[in-house]
């Protein structure tokens, strides 16, 4: 379901198909998130579902408005500023760009590391592909979103001890930089995205092997896995 949803969004040139792919993505990850029958996991799943459903509804509304105003459903040819702005905000909510980011640290904190990994990497691909296709139409908004996200991501992660929250803020900041660079060099943005994916992947896997979810458990993991513990700061710094 996850793979199919992202593939459909990647392959579509029609807004309805793109919306359908995003919905499949959301619905496919809900059971993965809730399988831990823990109150926190259920709460995180509910928060995630509500934000994603809101963003998807907004996207559907905006693309319908666009079809009503301009008479066409094609993703590449977004001309009217109103639907473009709404779709950009909907996609920003989907991937967690500031100022609509505050669900992301909360949700990520409630999940286990494997699900958090899927959420931080795979789930960002489809909305990002859509942003990549409509970016020429609304540069000012994207620059504001990007600047806000880099600031919020940088400041938010400072006073955290929970690793998943730090990773959530890191995700916000990285996506902010990507959105900012998108205006001037889309290929550079893609390079940044792939680098982010690889780094986040390795970080999550290291934390998973260490079974560490906060900074203190990282500090005492020296006795168990010396090699991994010495690699961890390298990975975190390269993020």
Tab-separated table of C-alpha atoms in Angstrom:
chain	number	residue	atom	x	y	z
A	1	UNK	CA	0.000	0.000	0.000
A	2	UNK	CA	2.776	2.452	0.942
A	3	UNK	CA	4.732	1.726	-2.230
A	4	UNK	CA	1.679	1.826	-4.451
A	5	UNK	CA	0.465	5.143	-3.036
A	6	UNK	CA	3.795	6.855	-3.629
A	7	UNK	CA	4.123	5.305	-7.092
A	8	UNK	CA	0.657	6.519	-8.114
A	9	UNK	CA	1.471	10.060	-6.989
A	10	UNK	CA	4.823	9.925	-8.796
A	11	UNK	CA	3.267	8.712	-12.030
A	12	UNK	CA	0.198	10.945	-12.120
A	13	UNK	CA	-0.239	14.114	-14.100
A	14	UNK	CA	-3.845	14.495	-12.914
A	15	UNK	CA	-4.637	16.058	-9.514
A	16	UNK	CA	-7.246	13.431	-8.616
A	17	UNK	CA	-4.801	10.588	-9.134
A	18	UNK	CA	-2.137	12.412	-7.132
A	19	UNK	CA	-4.641	12.930	-4.308
A	20	UNK	CA	-5.569	9.249	-4.441
A	21	UNK	CA	-1.915	8.233	-4.087
A	22	UNK	CA	-1.491	10.505	-1.050
A	23	UNK	CA	-4.630	9.059	0.565
A	24	UNK	CA	-3.391	5.499	-0.004
A	25	UNK	CA	-0.105	6.467	1.637
A	26	UNK	CA	-1.879	7.787	4.720
A	27	UNK	CA	-4.233	4.827	5.048
A	28	UNK	CA	-1.435	2.306	4.552
A	29	UNK	CA	0.726	3.666	7.357
A	30	UNK	CA	-2.132	4.006	9.900
A	31	UNK	CA	-2.174	0.279	10.875
A	32	UNK	CA	1.640	0.220	10.959
A	33	UNK	CA	1.575	3.140	13.380
A	34	UNK	CA	-1.178	1.767	15.592
A	35	UNK	CA	0.063	-1.836	15.829
A	36	UNK	CA	1.759	-1.111	19.159
A	37	UNK	CA	-1.627	-0.800	20.984
A	38	UNK	CA	0.032	1.664	23.332
A	39	UNK	CA	-1.951	4.793	24.294
A	40	UNK	CA	0.897	6.958	22.984
A	41	UNK	CA	1.063	5.149	19.663
A	42	UNK	CA	-2.704	5.416	19.257
A	43	UNK	CA	-2.583	9.125	20.080
A	44	UNK	CA	0.229	9.675	17.565
A	45	UNK	CA	-1.716	7.729	14.926
A	46	UNK	CA	-4.841	9.827	15.529
A	47	UNK	CA	-2.897	13.098	15.314
A	48	UNK	CA	-1.201	11.927	12.141
A	49	UNK	CA	-4.446	10.794	10.557
A	50	UNK	CA	-6.210	14.077	11.318
A	51	UNK	CA	-3.425	16.269	9.911
A	52	UNK	CA	-3.009	14.129	6.792
A	53	UNK	CA	-6.768	13.973	6.195
A	54	UNK	CA	-6.996	17.759	6.575
A	55	UNK	CA	-4.129	18.289	4.134
A	56	UNK	CA	-5.623	15.818	1.637
A	57	UNK	CA	-9.053	17.459	1.846
A	58	UNK	CA	-7.443	20.850	1.308
A	59	UNK	CA	-5.535	19.520	-1.696
A	60	UNK	CA	-8.686	18.005	-3.188
A	61	UNK	CA	-10.602	21.244	-2.624
A	62	UNK	CA	-7.833	23.321	-4.183
A	63	UNK	CA	-7.455	21.085	-7.233
A	64	UNK	CA	-11.239	21.055	-7.753
A	65	UNK	CA	-11.256	24.857	-7.451
A	66	UNK	CA	-8.453	24.957	-9.994
A	67	UNK	CA	-10.409	22.772	-12.398
A	68	UNK	CA	-13.446	24.999	-11.862
A	69	UNK	CA	-11.489	28.213	-12.484
A	70	UNK	CA	-9.214	27.098	-15.325
A	71	UNK	CA	-10.988	24.025	-16.661
A	72	UNK	CA	-8.068	21.620	-16.434
A	73	UNK	CA	-6.691	19.037	-13.999
A	74	UNK	CA	-3.081	18.896	-15.114
A	75	UNK	CA	-0.459	19.183	-12.346
A	76	UNK	CA	2.155	20.826	-14.557
A	77	UNK	CA	-0.044	23.727	-15.679
A	78	UNK	CA	-1.012	25.512	-12.484
A	79	UNK	CA	-1.726	29.121	-13.416
A	80	UNK	CA	-4.251	30.513	-10.934
A	81	UNK	CA	-2.634	31.835	-7.725
A	82	UNK	CA	-5.436	30.799	-5.324
A	83	UNK	CA	-5.354	27.010	-5.880
A	84	UNK	CA	-1.549	27.093	-6.150
A	85	UNK	CA	-1.264	28.735	-2.729
A	86	UNK	CA	-3.753	26.325	-1.165
A	87	UNK	CA	-2.079	23.268	-2.643
A	88	UNK	CA	1.344	24.457	-1.470
A	89	UNK	CA	0.022	24.929	2.069
A	90	UNK	CA	-1.657	21.508	1.966
A	91	UNK	CA	1.599	19.850	0.882
A	92	UNK	CA	3.498	21.820	3.538
A	93	UNK	CA	1.087	20.417	6.141
A	94	UNK	CA	1.611	16.938	4.725
A	95	UNK	CA	5.397	16.983	5.077
A	96	UNK	CA	5.447	19.181	8.186
A	97	UNK	CA	6.952	22.500	7.088
A	98	UNK	CA	6.714	25.400	9.530
A	99	UNK	CA	4.288	27.110	10.386
A	100	UNK	CA	2.199	23.902	10.029
A	101	UNK	CA	4.852	21.651	11.538
A	102	UNK	CA	3.805	21.216	15.165
A	103	UNK	CA	2.203	17.790	14.660
A	104	UNK	CA	5.457	16.201	13.486
A	105	UNK	CA	7.547	16.099	16.719
A	106	UNK	CA	4.504	14.928	18.688
A	107	UNK	CA	3.662	12.146	16.249
A	108	UNK	CA	7.245	10.973	15.828
A	109	UNK	CA	7.738	10.873	19.602
A	110	UNK	CA	4.799	8.476	19.984
A	111	UNK	CA	6.033	5.915	17.442
A	112	UNK	CA	8.682	3.227	17.522
A	113	UNK	CA	11.874	3.833	15.569
A	114	UNK	CA	11.015	1.686	12.541
A	115	UNK	CA	7.692	3.435	11.936
A	116	UNK	CA	9.364	6.775	12.634
A	117	UNK	CA	11.863	5.932	9.915
A	118	UNK	CA	9.099	5.282	7.357
A	119	UNK	CA	7.385	8.502	8.400
A	120	UNK	CA	10.573	10.581	8.098
A	121	UNK	CA	11.699	9.198	4.751
A	122	UNK	CA	9.196	7.386	2.536
A	123	UNK	CA	6.137	9.447	3.513
A	124	UNK	CA	7.851	12.669	2.443
A	125	UNK	CA	8.519	11.542	-1.126
A	126	UNK	CA	5.055	11.841	-2.695
A	127	UNK	CA	4.177	15.361	-1.426
A	128	UNK	CA	7.693	16.481	-2.313
A	129	UNK	CA	7.281	15.203	-5.864
A	130	UNK	CA	4.151	17.350	-6.166
A	131	UNK	CA	5.899	20.419	-4.745
A	132	UNK	CA	8.681	19.857	-7.242
A	133	UNK	CA	6.156	20.047	-10.080
A	134	UNK	CA	4.336	23.235	-9.045
A	135	UNK	CA	7.164	25.314	-7.535
A	136	UNK	CA	7.547	27.925	-10.333
A	137	UNK	CA	4.079	29.316	-9.644
A	138	UNK	CA	4.541	30.539	-6.060
A	139	UNK	CA	8.093	31.459	-5.180
A	140	UNK	CA	7.373	34.023	-2.423
A	141	UNK	CA	5.276	31.610	-0.362
A	142	UNK	CA	7.856	28.834	-0.681
A	143	UNK	CA	10.656	31.157	0.419
A	144	UNK	CA	8.628	32.143	3.515
A	145	UNK	CA	7.860	28.482	4.303
A	146	UNK	CA	11.508	27.513	3.800
A	147	UNK	CA	12.906	30.309	5.971
A	148	UNK	CA	10.415	29.652	8.761
A	149	UNK	CA	11.153	25.927	8.684
A	150	UNK	CA	14.918	26.352	8.923
A	151	UNK	CA	14.488	28.688	11.903
A	152	UNK	CA	11.906	26.539	13.688
A	153	UNK	CA	13.824	23.332	12.995
A	154	UNK	CA	17.092	24.782	14.233
A	155	UNK	CA	15.662	26.340	17.401
A	156	UNK	CA	13.210	23.566	18.197
A	157	UNK	CA	15.821	20.848	18.345
A	158	UNK	CA	18.112	22.757	20.709
A	159	UNK	CA	16.484	22.020	24.047
A	160	UNK	CA	15.472	18.397	23.403
A	161	UNK	CA	16.624	15.218	25.085
A	162	UNK	CA	14.312	12.894	23.144
A	163	UNK	CA	16.064	11.607	20.041
A	164	UNK	CA	12.890	11.204	17.998
A	165	UNK	CA	11.931	14.820	18.631
A	166	UNK	CA	15.423	15.949	17.655
A	167	UNK	CA	15.052	13.958	14.436
A	168	UNK	CA	11.645	15.527	13.820
A	169	UNK	CA	13.069	19.036	14.147
A	170	UNK	CA	16.017	18.015	11.992
A	171	UNK	CA	13.509	16.895	9.366
A	172	UNK	CA	11.709	20.261	9.519
A	173	UNK	CA	14.982	22.167	9.110
A	174	UNK	CA	16.242	19.998	6.243
A	175	UNK	CA	12.963	20.285	4.360
A	176	UNK	CA	13.092	24.029	4.936
A	177	UNK	CA	16.465	24.227	3.214
A	178	UNK	CA	15.186	22.074	0.354
A	179	UNK	CA	12.113	24.251	-0.163
A	180	UNK	CA	14.296	27.352	-0.055
A	181	UNK	CA	16.729	26.003	-2.662
A	182	UNK	CA	13.871	24.688	-4.821
A	183	UNK	CA	13.365	28.197	-6.253
A	184	UNK	CA	16.876	28.464	-7.588
A	185	UNK	CA	18.063	24.951	-8.341
A	186	UNK	CA	15.659	21.983	-8.283
A	187	UNK	CA	18.464	19.493	-8.964
A	188	UNK	CA	20.288	20.703	-5.860
A	189	UNK	CA	17.090	20.221	-3.879
A	190	UNK	CA	16.865	16.631	-5.087
A	191	UNK	CA	20.475	16.045	-4.093
A	192	UNK	CA	19.729	17.473	-0.637
A	193	UNK	CA	16.657	15.221	-0.392
A	194	UNK	CA	18.620	12.074	-1.202
A	195	UNK	CA	21.381	13.025	1.225
A	196	UNK	CA	18.751	13.663	3.909
A	197	UNK	CA	17.131	10.279	3.223
A	198	UNK	CA	20.418	8.385	3.530
A	199	UNK	CA	21.482	10.216	6.699
A	200	UNK	CA	18.101	9.845	8.393
A	201	UNK	CA	17.992	6.178	7.452
A	202	UNK	CA	21.380	5.496	9.042
A	203	UNK	CA	20.544	7.565	12.141
A	204	UNK	CA	17.300	5.702	12.779
A	205	UNK	CA	18.981	2.338	12.231
A	206	UNK	CA	21.787	3.173	14.663
A	207	UNK	CA	19.272	4.245	17.319
A	208	UNK	CA	17.303	1.084	16.653
A	209	UNK	CA	20.379	-1.131	17.109
A	210	UNK	CA	21.264	0.734	20.309
A	211	UNK	CA	17.619	0.615	21.421
A	212	UNK	CA	18.077	4.247	22.435
A	213	UNK	CA	15.282	6.816	22.394
A	214	UNK	CA	16.868	9.569	24.486
A	215	UNK	CA	20.300	11.146	24.858
A	216	UNK	CA	21.081	9.495	28.202
A	217	UNK	CA	20.697	6.001	26.793
A	218	UNK	CA	23.100	6.997	24.013
A	219	UNK	CA	25.613	8.123	26.606
A	220	UNK	CA	25.600	4.766	28.412
A	221	UNK	CA	25.546	2.590	25.284
A	222	UNK	CA	29.351	2.777	25.162
A	223	UNK	CA	29.713	-0.502	27.098
A	224	UNK	CA	27.329	-2.446	24.851
A	225	UNK	CA	28.327	-1.294	21.355
A	226	UNK	CA	31.565	0.719	21.307
A	227	UNK	CA	31.873	0.820	17.506
A	228	UNK	CA	28.301	1.997	16.986
A	229	UNK	CA	28.552	4.520	19.790
A	230	UNK	CA	31.598	6.106	18.211
A	231	UNK	CA	29.828	6.222	14.844
A	232	UNK	CA	26.706	7.882	16.287
A	233	UNK	CA	28.182	11.386	16.770
A	234	UNK	CA	29.566	11.236	13.224
A	235	UNK	CA	26.129	10.460	11.815
A	236	UNK	CA	24.437	13.093	13.952
A	237	UNK	CA	27.004	15.734	12.977
A	238	UNK	CA	26.656	14.921	9.307
A	239	UNK	CA	22.918	15.513	9.650
